[in-house]
Coordinates of C-alpha atoms and ligand atoms in Angstrom, one line a residue:
M383 CA 0.4 -0.4 0.2
C384 CA 0.9 3.2 -1.2
G385 CA 4.1 4.1 -3.1
I386 CA 6.7 6.3 -2.5
V387 CA 9.6 7.2 -5.5
G388 CA 12.6 9.7 -5.1
Y389 CA 15.1 11.0 -7.6
V390 CA 18.5 12.8 -7.5
G391 CA 20.0 13.7 -11.4
K392 CA 20.1 16.5 -14.0
K393 CA 16.3 16.1 -15.5
D394 CA 13.2 18.2 -14.7
C395 CA 12.8 16.1 -11.2
T396 CA 9.0 16.8 -10.9
K397 CA 8.1 15.3 -14.1
V398 CA 10.5 12.0 -13.2
L399 CA 8.5 11.6 -9.8
L400 CA 5.3 12.2 -11.9
D401 CA 6.0 9.0 -13.8
S402 CA 7.7 6.9 -11.4
L403 CA 4.7 7.8 -9.3
Q404 CA 2.3 6.7 -12.1
K405 CA 3.8 3.5 -12.4
L406 CA 2.8 2.8 -8.7
E407 CA -0.8 3.7 -8.6
Y408 CA -1.6 0.9 -8.1
R409 CA -1.0 0.8 -5.3
G410 CA -2.9 3.2 -4.1
Y411 CA -4.8 5.8 -5.4
D412 CA -6.5 8.0 -2.6
S413 CA -4.1 11.0 -2.8
A414 CA -0.7 11.6 -4.4
G415 CA 2.0 14.2 -3.7
V416 CA 5.8 15.7 -4.3
A417 CA 8.6 17.9 -2.8
V418 CA 10.9 19.5 -4.3
F419 CA 14.0 21.1 -3.5
E420 CA 13.3 24.4 -5.1
N421 CA 16.3 27.7 -5.2
G422 CA 17.3 26.0 -1.6
D423 CA 13.8 25.3 -0.2
I424 CA 11.3 22.4 -0.1
R425 CA 8.6 23.3 -2.0
I426 CA 5.4 20.7 -1.9
S427 CA 2.0 20.6 -4.0
K428 CA -0.3 17.3 -3.0
S429 CA -4.2 17.1 -3.6
K430 CA -6.7 13.9 -2.8
G431 CA -7.9 11.9 -5.8
R432 CA -5.4 10.3 -8.5
L433 CA -2.3 11.7 -9.7
A434 CA -4.1 13.4 -13.0
V435 CA -5.7 15.7 -10.0
L436 CA -1.8 16.9 -8.8
E437 CA -0.8 17.3 -12.3
E438 CA -3.5 19.5 -13.4
K439 CA -2.6 21.0 -9.9
L440 CA 1.4 21.5 -10.8
K441 CA 0.3 23.2 -13.9
K442 CA -1.9 25.6 -13.2
E443 CA -0.5 27.0 -9.3
G444 CA 2.7 26.4 -11.0
W445 CA 5.5 23.4 -11.3
I446 CA 8.4 22.3 -8.9
N447 CA 11.1 23.2 -10.6
G448 CA 14.4 21.4 -8.6
S449 CA 16.4 18.3 -9.8
C450 CA 15.6 17.1 -6.4
G451 CA 12.6 15.4 -4.9
I452 CA 10.5 12.9 -3.3
G453 CA 6.9 11.7 -4.0
H454 CA 3.8 9.8 -2.3
T455 CA 0.8 7.9 -4.2
R456 CA -1.2 7.1 -1.6
W457 CA -3.5 4.4 -0.2
A458 CA -5.1 5.6 3.0
T459 CA -5.0 3.9 6.3
H460 CA -4.6 6.8 9.0
G461 CA -7.0 9.1 8.1
E462 CA -9.5 9.9 5.6
P463 CA -8.1 11.0 1.8
S464 CA -7.8 14.0 2.0
D465 CA -6.1 17.5 1.4
V466 CA -4.3 17.0 4.9
N467 CA -3.4 14.3 4.7
S468 CA -1.8 13.6 1.3
H469 CA 1.9 13.3 2.3
P470 CA 4.6 14.3 1.3
H471 CA 4.5 15.5 5.4
G472 CA 6.3 17.9 6.9
N473 CA 7.7 21.2 7.7
A474 CA 9.6 24.0 5.9
R475 CA 13.3 22.1 7.3
V476 CA 12.3 17.9 7.1
T477 CA 9.7 16.5 4.6
I478 CA 8.8 12.9 4.1
V479 CA 7.1 10.7 2.5
H480 CA 5.7 6.8 4.3
N481 CA 5.2 3.5 3.0
G482 CA 3.6 1.0 5.9
I483 CA 1.8 1.7 9.2
I484 CA 4.1 3.2 12.3
E485 CA 2.2 1.5 15.5
N486 CA 3.0 3.4 18.2
Y487 CA 2.4 6.9 16.4
Q488 CA -0.2 7.6 19.1
K489 CA 2.3 7.6 22.0
I490 CA 4.7 9.7 19.8
K491 CA 2.4 12.0 19.0
K492 CA 0.8 13.0 22.5
Y493 CA 4.3 13.5 23.8
L494 CA 5.9 15.7 21.0
E495 CA 2.2 17.9 21.8
K496 CA 3.2 18.3 25.2
K497 CA 6.4 19.2 23.4
G498 CA 4.3 22.3 21.8
Y499 CA 4.1 20.9 17.8
V500 CA 0.5 21.0 16.5
F501 CA -0.2 18.2 14.6
E502 CA -2.4 19.0 11.0
S503 CA -3.4 15.8 9.6
Q504 CA -5.0 12.5 11.0
T505 CA -1.6 10.2 9.7
D506 CA 1.1 7.7 12.0
T507 CA 3.5 9.8 9.2
E508 CA 3.5 13.3 10.0
T509 CA 4.1 12.1 14.3
V510 CA 7.3 11.3 11.7
A511 CA 8.0 13.6 10.5
K512 CA 7.7 16.1 13.5
L513 CA 9.7 13.2 15.3
L514 CA 12.3 13.9 12.9
D515 CA 12.5 17.0 13.7
Y516 CA 12.0 16.8 17.2
Y517 CA 15.3 15.0 17.0
Y518 CA 16.9 17.7 14.0
D519 CA 20.7 18.6 15.7
G520 CA 22.7 19.2 11.9
D521 CA 23.3 15.4 11.0
P522 CA 21.0 13.4 9.6
M523 CA 22.1 10.3 9.7
E524 CA 22.0 11.0 13.9
T525 CA 18.5 12.3 13.4
I526 CA 17.4 9.5 11.7
R527 CA 19.3 6.8 13.5
R528 CA 17.5 8.2 16.7
V529 CA 13.7 8.4 15.2
L530 CA 14.4 4.1 13.9
G531 CA 14.8 3.5 17.5
E532 CA 11.5 4.7 18.5
I533 CA 9.3 4.4 15.9
E534 CA 8.0 1.0 15.8
G535 CA 5.9 -1.1 12.8
S536 CA 7.0 -0.8 9.1
Y537 CA 8.2 1.7 7.5
A538 CA 10.1 3.0 4.0
L539 CA 10.7 6.7 4.7
G540 CA 12.2 8.6 2.0
I541 CA 13.7 12.0 3.5
M542 CA 14.8 15.4 2.5
F543 CA 16.3 17.9 5.0
K544 CA 16.5 21.8 4.1
D545 CA 19.7 21.9 5.6
F546 CA 21.2 19.3 3.0
P547 CA 19.8 20.3 -0.8
N548 CA 19.6 18.4 -3.4
T549 CA 19.7 15.4 -1.4
I550 CA 17.2 12.1 -0.3
Y551 CA 17.6 10.0 3.0
A552 CA 16.2 6.6 2.6
V553 CA 15.0 3.7 5.4
R554 CA 13.0 0.5 5.0
R555 CA 11.5 -1.9 7.9
D556 CA 9.6 -4.5 6.7
S557 CA 7.9 -2.1 4.0
P558 CA 9.7 -2.6 0.3
L559 CA 12.3 -0.1 -1.5
I560 CA 15.0 0.4 -4.1
V561 CA 17.5 2.0 -4.8
G562 CA 18.2 2.8 -8.6
V563 CA 21.0 4.2 -10.1
G564 CA 20.9 5.0 -13.4
D565 CA 23.8 8.2 -15.3
D566 CA 24.5 10.7 -12.9
E567 CA 21.6 10.3 -11.4
A568 CA 19.4 8.1 -9.1
F569 CA 16.1 7.1 -8.0
I570 CA 14.6 5.3 -4.5
A571 CA 10.9 3.5 -5.4
S572 CA 8.9 1.2 -3.6
D573 CA 9.2 -1.2 -6.9
V574 CA 11.2 -1.9 -9.6
P575 CA 8.1 -0.2 -12.6
A576 CA 8.8 3.0 -11.3
I577 CA 12.4 3.3 -11.8
L578 CA 12.3 1.3 -15.8
K579 CA 11.6 4.0 -17.6
F580 CA 15.4 5.8 -16.7
T581 CA 17.4 2.4 -15.5
R582 CA 17.1 -1.4 -15.5
D583 CA 19.8 -1.3 -12.1
Y584 CA 19.2 -1.4 -8.9
Y585 CA 20.2 -2.2 -5.5
L586 CA 17.9 -3.7 -2.9
L587 CA 17.5 -1.7 1.0
D588 CA 18.1 -4.2 3.6
M589 CA 15.8 -3.6 6.7
D590 CA 17.6 -0.7 8.7
E591 CA 20.3 0.2 6.2
I592 CA 20.0 3.9 5.5
A593 CA 20.4 5.1 1.4
V594 CA 22.2 8.9 0.6
L595 CA 21.5 10.1 -3.2
K596 CA 23.3 12.9 -4.2
D597 CA 24.9 14.1 -6.9
G598 CA 24.0 11.7 -8.9
N599 CA 25.0 8.7 -6.7
A600 CA 23.6 6.5 -3.5
E601 CA 25.4 5.5 -1.4
I602 CA 24.2 2.3 1.8
Y603 CA 25.5 2.3 4.9
D604 CA 24.8 0.2 7.6
V605 CA 22.8 1.6 11.1
H606 CA 26.2 2.4 12.6
G607 CA 27.3 4.9 9.8
I608 CA 29.6 2.4 8.5
K609 CA 29.6 2.0 3.7
L610 CA 28.1 -1.1 2.3
E611 CA 29.7 -2.6 -0.8
K612 CA 25.8 -4.1 -2.0
Q613 CA 26.1 -6.4 -4.6
L614 CA 23.9 -4.3 -7.9
L615 CA 20.7 -6.3 -9.6
T616 CA 19.6 -5.6 -13.0
A617 CA 16.0 -5.8 -13.8
D618 CA 15.0 -8.4 -16.8
W619 CA 11.3 -6.6 -17.0
D620 CA 11.6 -3.8 -20.1
M621 CA 9.2 -0.7 -19.8
E622 CA 7.1 -2.7 -23.3
A623 CA 6.4 -4.9 -20.5
A624 CA 5.0 -3.0 -17.9
E625 CA 3.4 -0.7 -20.0
K626 CA -0.5 -1.6 -22.5
G627 CA 1.3 -2.3 -25.4
G628 CA -2.1 -1.4 -27.3
Y629 CA -4.4 -3.0 -25.1
P630 CA -7.1 -1.1 -23.8
H631 CA -6.6 -1.9 -19.7
Y632 CA -3.8 -3.5 -18.0
M633 CA -6.1 -6.8 -17.0
L634 CA -7.3 -6.8 -20.8
K635 CA -3.7 -7.1 -21.4
E636 CA -2.0 -9.4 -18.8
I637 CA -5.5 -11.8 -19.2
S638 CA -3.9 -12.0 -22.6
E639 CA -0.2 -13.1 -21.6
Q640 CA -1.6 -15.6 -19.6
P641 CA -0.4 -18.7 -22.6
E642 CA 3.0 -16.8 -22.3
A643 CA 3.6 -16.8 -18.7
I644 CA 3.1 -20.1 -18.6
K645 CA 5.7 -20.8 -20.6
T646 CA 7.8 -19.2 -19.0
T647 CA 7.4 -19.4 -15.5
I648 CA 7.0 -24.0 -16.3
I649 CA 9.5 -24.8 -19.5
P650 CA 13.0 -24.2 -17.0
R651 CA 11.7 -26.7 -14.3
I652 CA 11.0 -29.2 -16.7
N653 CA 13.9 -31.7 -17.5
N654 CA 13.3 -34.8 -19.5
G655 CA 9.9 -34.1 -19.9
M656 CA 10.0 -34.3 -16.5
P657 CA 9.3 -31.5 -13.9
D658 CA 12.3 -30.6 -11.9
L659 CA 11.7 -28.2 -9.3
S660 CA 15.6 -28.2 -7.3
E661 CA 17.6 -25.6 -8.3
C662 CA 14.5 -23.6 -6.0
G663 CA 16.0 -26.5 -3.3
I664 CA 13.5 -29.1 -3.7
T665 CA 14.8 -32.4 -3.4
T666 CA 12.8 -35.3 -3.7
Q667 CA 14.8 -36.1 0.1
R668 CA 12.9 -32.9 0.9
L669 CA 9.7 -34.0 -0.5
L670 CA 10.2 -37.4 1.6
N671 CA 10.2 -35.1 5.0
Y672 CA 6.8 -33.7 4.7
Q673 CA 4.0 -34.7 6.3
N674 CA 1.3 -31.7 5.9
I675 CA 1.2 -29.0 3.8
F676 CA 0.1 -25.9 5.1
V677 CA -0.9 -23.4 1.8
V678 CA -1.1 -19.7 3.6
A679 CA -1.5 -16.6 1.3
C680 CA -4.2 -14.2 0.8
G681 CA -6.7 -13.3 -1.3
T682 CA -6.9 -14.6 -5.0
A683 CA -2.9 -16.3 -4.5
M684 CA -5.3 -18.7 -1.4
H685 CA -7.3 -19.7 -4.2
A686 CA -4.2 -20.7 -6.5
G687 CA -3.4 -22.1 -2.9
L688 CA -7.2 -24.4 -3.0
V689 CA -6.5 -25.6 -6.3
G690 CA -3.0 -26.4 -5.5
K691 CA -4.7 -28.3 -2.6
Y692 CA -6.7 -30.6 -4.1
V693 CA -4.3 -31.2 -7.0
I694 CA -1.0 -32.3 -4.4
E695 CA -4.2 -34.3 -2.0
Q696 CA -5.3 -36.4 -5.0
L697 CA -2.4 -37.4 -6.5
A698 CA 0.5 -36.9 -3.5
R699 CA -2.1 -37.8 -1.1
I700 CA -1.0 -35.9 1.6
P701 CA -3.1 -33.9 3.3
V702 CA -3.2 -30.4 3.2
T703 CA -4.7 -27.1 4.4
V704 CA -4.9 -24.1 3.1
D705 CA -5.3 -20.6 5.2
V706 CA -6.2 -16.7 4.9
A707 CA -2.7 -15.8 6.6
S708 CA -4.3 -12.8 8.4
E709 CA -6.7 -15.7 10.0
F710 CA -3.5 -18.3 9.9
R711 CA -0.8 -16.2 11.8
Y712 CA -3.5 -15.4 14.9
R713 CA -4.6 -18.8 15.1
N714 CA -1.5 -20.4 17.3
P715 CA -1.2 -23.3 14.4
I716 CA 0.0 -26.7 14.9
L717 CA 3.7 -27.2 13.4
T718 CA 7.1 -29.1 13.1
D719 CA 9.7 -29.7 11.4
K720 CA 8.2 -32.5 8.9
D721 CA 5.6 -29.7 8.0
L722 CA 6.5 -28.0 5.2
V723 CA 4.4 -24.2 5.2
I724 CA 3.4 -22.8 1.8
V725 CA 3.3 -19.2 0.8
V726 CA 2.2 -17.7 -2.2
S727 CA 2.0 -14.8 -3.6
Q728 CA 2.5 -12.1 -6.7
S729 CA 4.2 -9.0 -5.2
G730 CA 6.2 -10.7 -2.2
E731 CA 5.5 -8.2 0.4
T732 CA 1.7 -9.0 1.7
A733 CA 2.1 -8.2 4.7
D734 CA 0.0 -11.1 6.5
T735 CA 1.3 -13.4 4.2
L736 CA 5.3 -12.4 5.4
E737 CA 4.1 -12.6 9.4
A738 CA 2.9 -15.9 8.1
L739 CA 5.8 -16.9 7.0
R740 CA 7.7 -16.1 9.9
L741 CA 5.7 -17.5 12.1
S742 CA 6.2 -20.9 10.4
K743 CA 10.0 -20.6 10.1
R744 CA 9.8 -19.7 14.5
M745 CA 8.2 -22.6 14.6
G746 CA 10.2 -24.6 12.8
A747 CA 8.3 -25.8 9.9
E748 CA 10.2 -25.7 5.8
T749 CA 9.2 -22.9 4.3
L750 CA 8.9 -23.0 0.4
A751 CA 7.0 -19.0 -1.2
I752 CA 5.4 -19.3 -5.1
V753 CA 6.2 -15.9 -5.9
N754 CA 6.6 -13.1 -9.0
V755 CA 8.9 -10.2 -7.5
K756 CA 12.4 -11.1 -7.1
G757 CA 14.0 -10.3 -4.5
S758 CA 11.2 -8.8 -2.1
S759 CA 10.8 -9.1 1.8
I760 CA 9.1 -13.2 1.2
A761 CA 11.0 -14.1 -1.6
R762 CA 14.1 -13.5 0.6
E763 CA 12.7 -14.6 3.8
A764 CA 11.7 -18.4 2.5
D765 CA 13.4 -21.6 3.0
M766 CA 12.8 -21.9 -1.1
V767 CA 11.0 -19.7 -3.5
V768 CA 9.3 -20.2 -7.0
Y769 CA 9.4 -17.5 -9.3
T770 CA 6.7 -17.2 -11.3
H771 CA 7.6 -15.5 -14.3
A772 CA 4.6 -13.5 -15.2
G773 CA 6.3 -10.1 -16.1
P774 CA 5.2 -7.2 -13.7
E775 CA 1.3 -7.1 -13.2
I776 CA 0.4 -4.5 -13.1
S777 CA -3.6 -4.5 -13.2
V778 CA -5.1 -4.5 -9.2
A779 CA -7.0 -7.7 -9.9
S780 CA -5.1 -10.5 -10.7
T781 CA -4.8 -12.8 -13.3
K782 CA -2.0 -13.5 -15.1
A783 CA -0.5 -13.8 -11.2
Y784 CA -2.7 -16.1 -10.0
M785 CA -2.7 -18.5 -13.9
V786 CA 1.1 -19.1 -12.9
Q787 CA 1.1 -19.9 -9.1
V788 CA -2.0 -21.9 -10.0
A789 CA 1.2 -23.9 -12.4
V790 CA 3.3 -23.9 -10.3
F791 CA 1.4 -25.8 -7.8
Y792 CA 0.5 -28.9 -10.4
L793 CA 4.5 -29.3 -11.4
F794 CA 5.0 -29.5 -7.2
A795 CA 1.7 -32.1 -6.9
F796 CA 3.5 -33.4 -10.1
E797 CA 6.8 -34.4 -8.4
L798 CA 6.3 -34.5 -5.1
A799 CA 3.6 -37.5 -6.3
Y800 CA 6.4 -39.5 -8.0
A801 CA 8.6 -38.2 -5.4
K802 CA 6.7 -40.4 -2.8
E803 CA 5.8 -43.5 -5.9
A804 CA 2.0 -42.3 -6.0
I805 CA 2.7 -41.9 -10.0
S806 CA 5.0 -43.6 -12.3
E807 CA 7.2 -42.4 -14.5
E808 CA 5.0 -42.4 -17.1
E809 CA 2.0 -40.5 -15.6
C810 CA 3.9 -37.2 -14.2
K811 CA 5.5 -37.1 -18.0
R812 CA 1.9 -37.3 -19.5
L813 CA 0.5 -34.7 -16.5
T814 CA 3.7 -32.5 -17.9
K815 CA 3.1 -32.8 -21.5
S816 CA -0.5 -31.9 -20.6
L817 CA -0.2 -29.0 -18.6
M818 CA 2.9 -27.7 -21.5
D819 CA -0.5 -28.0 -23.9
I820 CA -2.1 -25.5 -21.6
P821 CA -0.6 -22.5 -23.2
D822 CA -1.8 -23.2 -26.3
I823 CA -5.2 -24.8 -25.1
I824 CA -6.0 -21.3 -23.2
N825 CA -5.3 -19.4 -26.8
V826 CA -8.0 -21.2 -27.6
V827 CA -10.4 -20.4 -24.8
L828 CA -9.5 -17.0 -25.0
Q829 CA -11.6 -16.6 -27.7
Q830 CA -14.9 -16.5 -26.8
S831 CA -13.8 -13.2 -25.9
E832 CA -17.2 -12.2 -27.7
Q833 CA -19.3 -14.5 -25.4
C834 CA -18.4 -13.3 -22.1
K835 CA -18.9 -10.1 -22.6
Y836 CA -22.1 -10.6 -24.2
I837 CA -22.3 -12.9 -20.3
A838 CA -21.4 -9.6 -19.0
S839 CA -24.3 -7.2 -21.2
K840 CA -26.6 -9.4 -19.0
L841 CA -25.0 -9.3 -15.7
I842 CA -24.2 -5.3 -15.3
N843 CA -28.1 -4.6 -14.5
S844 CA -27.6 -7.0 -11.3
S845 CA -27.4 -6.2 -7.2
N846 CA -26.5 -9.8 -6.5
L847 CA -25.1 -13.1 -8.0
L848 CA -23.5 -16.2 -7.2
Y849 CA -20.9 -18.6 -8.4
I850 CA -21.6 -22.7 -7.9
G851 CA -19.4 -25.7 -8.2
R852 CA -17.7 -28.9 -6.4
G853 CA -14.3 -30.3 -6.0
L854 CA -12.4 -28.0 -8.0
D855 CA -15.1 -25.8 -9.3
Y856 CA -16.3 -24.8 -6.2
A857 CA -12.4 -23.4 -5.8
L858 CA -12.6 -21.8 -9.5
S859 CA -16.0 -20.6 -7.3
M860 CA -14.3 -18.3 -5.5
E861 CA -11.8 -16.5 -7.8
G862 CA -14.0 -16.6 -10.3
S863 CA -16.5 -14.6 -7.6
L864 CA -13.8 -12.4 -6.1
K865 CA -12.9 -11.6 -9.7
L866 CA -16.1 -10.3 -10.4
K867 CA -17.8 -8.4 -7.4
E868 CA -14.2 -6.6 -7.3
I869 CA -13.5 -4.8 -10.0
S870 CA -17.3 -4.8 -11.3
Y871 CA -18.6 -4.0 -7.2
I872 CA -22.2 -6.4 -7.4
H873 CA -22.0 -7.8 -4.8
S874 CA -21.5 -12.2 -5.5
E875 CA -20.6 -15.0 -3.6
S876 CA -19.2 -18.4 -4.4
Y877 CA -20.7 -21.3 -2.8
A878 CA -20.3 -24.8 -2.6
A879 CA -23.3 -26.5 -5.1
G880 CA -24.1 -28.9 -3.1
E881 CA -24.1 -26.9 -0.1
L882 CA -27.3 -24.4 -2.3
K883 CA -30.1 -26.4 -0.1
H884 CA -29.0 -25.7 3.4
G885 CA -29.8 -21.8 4.0
T886 CA -28.4 -19.9 0.3
I887 CA -30.7 -21.2 -2.0
S888 CA -33.6 -18.2 0.0
L889 CA -31.7 -16.2 -2.3
V890 CA -32.7 -16.9 -5.0
T891 CA -35.0 -15.0 -7.0
D892 CA -36.4 -14.6 -10.4
G893 CA -33.7 -13.2 -13.3
M894 CA -30.6 -13.3 -10.3
P895 CA -27.5 -14.7 -11.7
V896 CA -26.2 -18.2 -10.7
I897 CA -22.5 -18.5 -12.5
A898 CA -22.3 -22.9 -12.4
V899 CA -19.0 -24.0 -13.0
A900 CA -18.8 -27.5 -13.8
T901 CA -15.7 -29.3 -16.1
Q902 CA -15.2 -32.5 -13.3
R903 CA -16.6 -35.3 -15.7
E904 CA -17.5 -36.8 -11.9
L905 CA -19.1 -34.6 -10.5
F906 CA -20.9 -32.8 -14.0
D907 CA -23.8 -34.6 -12.9
K908 CA -25.0 -33.3 -9.7
T909 CA -23.8 -30.5 -10.1
V910 CA -27.1 -30.0 -13.3
S911 CA -29.4 -31.5 -10.5
N912 CA -28.0 -28.6 -8.7
V913 CA -28.0 -25.8 -11.4
K914 CA -32.0 -26.8 -11.6
E915 CA -32.7 -26.3 -8.5
V916 CA -31.8 -22.4 -8.6
K917 CA -32.6 -22.6 -12.3
A918 CA -36.8 -24.0 -11.0
R919 CA -36.4 -20.5 -9.0
G920 CA -35.9 -18.3 -11.2
A921 CA -32.0 -18.4 -12.1
T922 CA -30.3 -16.9 -15.2
V923 CA -27.7 -19.7 -15.9
I924 CA -24.5 -19.4 -17.0
F925 CA -23.1 -22.7 -17.4
V926 CA -19.3 -23.0 -17.8
T927 CA -18.2 -26.5 -19.0
H928 CA -17.3 -28.8 -21.5
S929 CA -17.9 -28.0 -25.5
Y930 CA -19.3 -31.5 -25.8
K931 CA -21.8 -31.4 -23.5
T932 CA -25.2 -30.6 -24.3
V933 CA -26.7 -28.8 -22.4
E934 CA -30.8 -28.1 -21.3
S935 CA -33.2 -25.2 -21.4
D936 CA -34.1 -26.5 -17.7
V937 CA -30.4 -25.8 -16.8
A938 CA -28.8 -23.3 -18.7
D939 CA -29.5 -19.8 -20.3
Y940 CA -26.3 -19.5 -21.8
K941 CA -23.6 -21.2 -21.4
I942 CA -19.3 -21.0 -22.4
G943 CA -17.8 -24.2 -23.8
L944 CA -14.5 -25.0 -22.6
P945 CA -11.6 -27.2 -24.3
T946 CA -11.6 -31.5 -23.1
I947 CA -8.3 -31.6 -21.1
D948 CA -7.5 -34.2 -17.8
D949 CA -10.2 -33.2 -15.1
I950 CA -6.9 -32.7 -12.5
L951 CA -5.6 -29.2 -14.9
M952 CA -9.3 -27.9 -16.1
P953 CA -8.4 -24.9 -13.6
M954 CA -6.4 -23.5 -15.3
P955 CA -8.1 -22.2 -19.0
A956 CA -11.6 -22.7 -17.0
V957 CA -11.1 -19.4 -14.7
V958 CA -9.8 -17.9 -17.9
P959 CA -13.6 -16.8 -19.2
L960 CA -14.2 -15.7 -15.7
Q961 CA -11.5 -13.7 -15.6
L962 CA -13.3 -12.2 -19.5
I963 CA -16.8 -12.1 -17.3
A964 CA -15.2 -9.6 -14.2
Y965 CA -13.5 -7.8 -16.9
Y966 CA -16.6 -7.3 -19.7
T967 CA -18.6 -6.4 -16.7
S968 CA -16.4 -4.1 -15.4
V969 CA -15.7 -2.1 -18.7
L970 CA -19.8 -2.2 -19.8
K971 CA -20.2 -1.0 -16.0
G972 CA -17.5 2.4 -16.7
N973 CA -15.8 1.3 -13.9
D974 CA -12.5 2.5 -13.3
V975 CA -11.0 -1.6 -14.0
D976 CA -7.1 -2.1 -12.8
K977 CA -8.0 0.9 -9.9
P978 CA -10.9 -0.4 -8.6
R979 CA -12.3 2.1 -5.7
N980 CA -10.5 1.0 -2.3
L981 CA -8.5 -1.1 -3.2
A982 CA -4.6 -1.0 -3.8
K983 CA -2.5 -4.3 -5.5
S984 CA 0.6 -4.5 -2.9
V985 CA -0.8 -4.9 0.6
T986 CA 1.5 -4.1 3.3
V987 CA -0.5 -3.7 6.4
E988 CA -2.5 -5.8 7.9
Ligands
LIG1193 C1 -8.0 -10.0 -6.4 C2 -5.9 -9.6 -5.4 C3 -5.5 -9.9 -4.2 C4 -4.8 -10.4 -4.3 C5 -3.7 -10.1 -2.7 C6 -2.9 -11.0 -2.6 O1 -8.1 -9.9 -7.3 O2 -5.3 -9.4 -6.1 O3 -6.2 -10.3 -3.5 O4 -4.3 -11.8 -4.5 O5 -3.8 -9.6 -1.8 O6 -1.5 -10.6 -2.9 P1 -0.1 -10.7 -2.9 O7 -0.6 -12.3 -3.9 O8 0.5 -10.0 -3.6 O9 0.1 -11.7 -1.7

């Protein structure tokens, strides 16, 4: 949540900050602001609303001309979205931008109020700005160190002191921060896409290190002020990958990129036709040690874990428990050194998932992270990492990241099942080959885009709908339902089809849309019976099933036909129409598809 950036160099700093912030708007877009050194003073401009509002304001009220500054795009946590709560915060002497949450800000605020400080905003961030001012004694590093010793919580901070013109100081704890370096210029940013227009080279700032950016250079110090030699990393994403590439929305682009993302993720992990995750530290010996597997994640990543559970249990016969990270970390789970905890995260920074990982490590379990963003906190702290190579996912609603997370679960399940001799080498090779065929199958499903748009046009006036399915289709229904509700704002629930008659069916009224997913042949007839039950009560049914299945009018009003492949692999092609239906419903309702209200992409607060 929240994105921060900073720039020192020779370019028009305000322009660079706005360009960089635009790439971070997925982290929040309640307000935006910049602070830039202009003729030795720090000038601030900030406003509620999107970045475009700030840009207009700057054009109208006067561009800030300078070559060093910091910027922020906000997802509100403390205090409503407003001009006054927007970052940067501070006074003429110290100005900061912040991503994270300061847990003990109330205590510090009371203390500072007693010392005569007056607070303007409701933010936790203003407390840090004022605490820096309070301790400032002419030595920025010493001041920062004192403040870090007092604040608790998570933060990535960009700091400027008026007495040290054209210099940025940056620190982090738990919230992400990178330090980019180009020709005679340096950057700070919450995420790599923010700097890609200018450079691909960056350092990962570690906890409690202090970066100092000046004269177009970046130097990094440890907490004792000793200069560090850090490894320079190079992003393998390019600008094009982070741009819309001709699509009207990132979400549609990312849905279309799924076949390629699967290939890039799985092909390097297949050796002689067999899954091979050994480069990620997953060895047969390790696999044979596990008695229980836990999958812990949030939102869509958790839904990928639900597919993983079905597949692992079915093939490898090992019990798998799936938990929402915010529940897992507080439910005192029972873990031993014979357990594997798999954490799944696109961003690798989700606060609850990160804490669940730390808890699992403390309790002695082995940890495996399935993560998209290289060098993210979760990737760095897990015992083993399988990177999903989806490239940058910009749209807040996750699509391609889900797809590759599921693909990794398949590879993992095949390898585990083979290691445990639950499947033969021949079967393992056959399944792996079928997985490799999925990208082409998804390309076929993508051609049903118009049918999905047509179905979406039937949903836009509904205020409630249901998704139902059984087994793997139930896991899929949950993802379909989340996708639709988060971007179309239509209230939607997912239910195990057989569970409907235990209460929920009373919600079904004339014309209420029910999206039924039935891709599992063994469960098909049972799901059809449940669909007939809702149809008989007036529901409008959208049926997602195999192309070859004939669907009578007493079962479905609309059908989406899917290619026939192994039942176990059906979630990959079957999620695509659910993503497209959600996408078009949002488009047809005129919503901001890529930036749905109240949401942010990287949830770095619990
Ligand atoms: C929904 C969505 C969220 C994320 C969740 C976890 O479309 O994107 O539910 O899946 O916030 O985020 P990561 O995967 O970054 O941990």
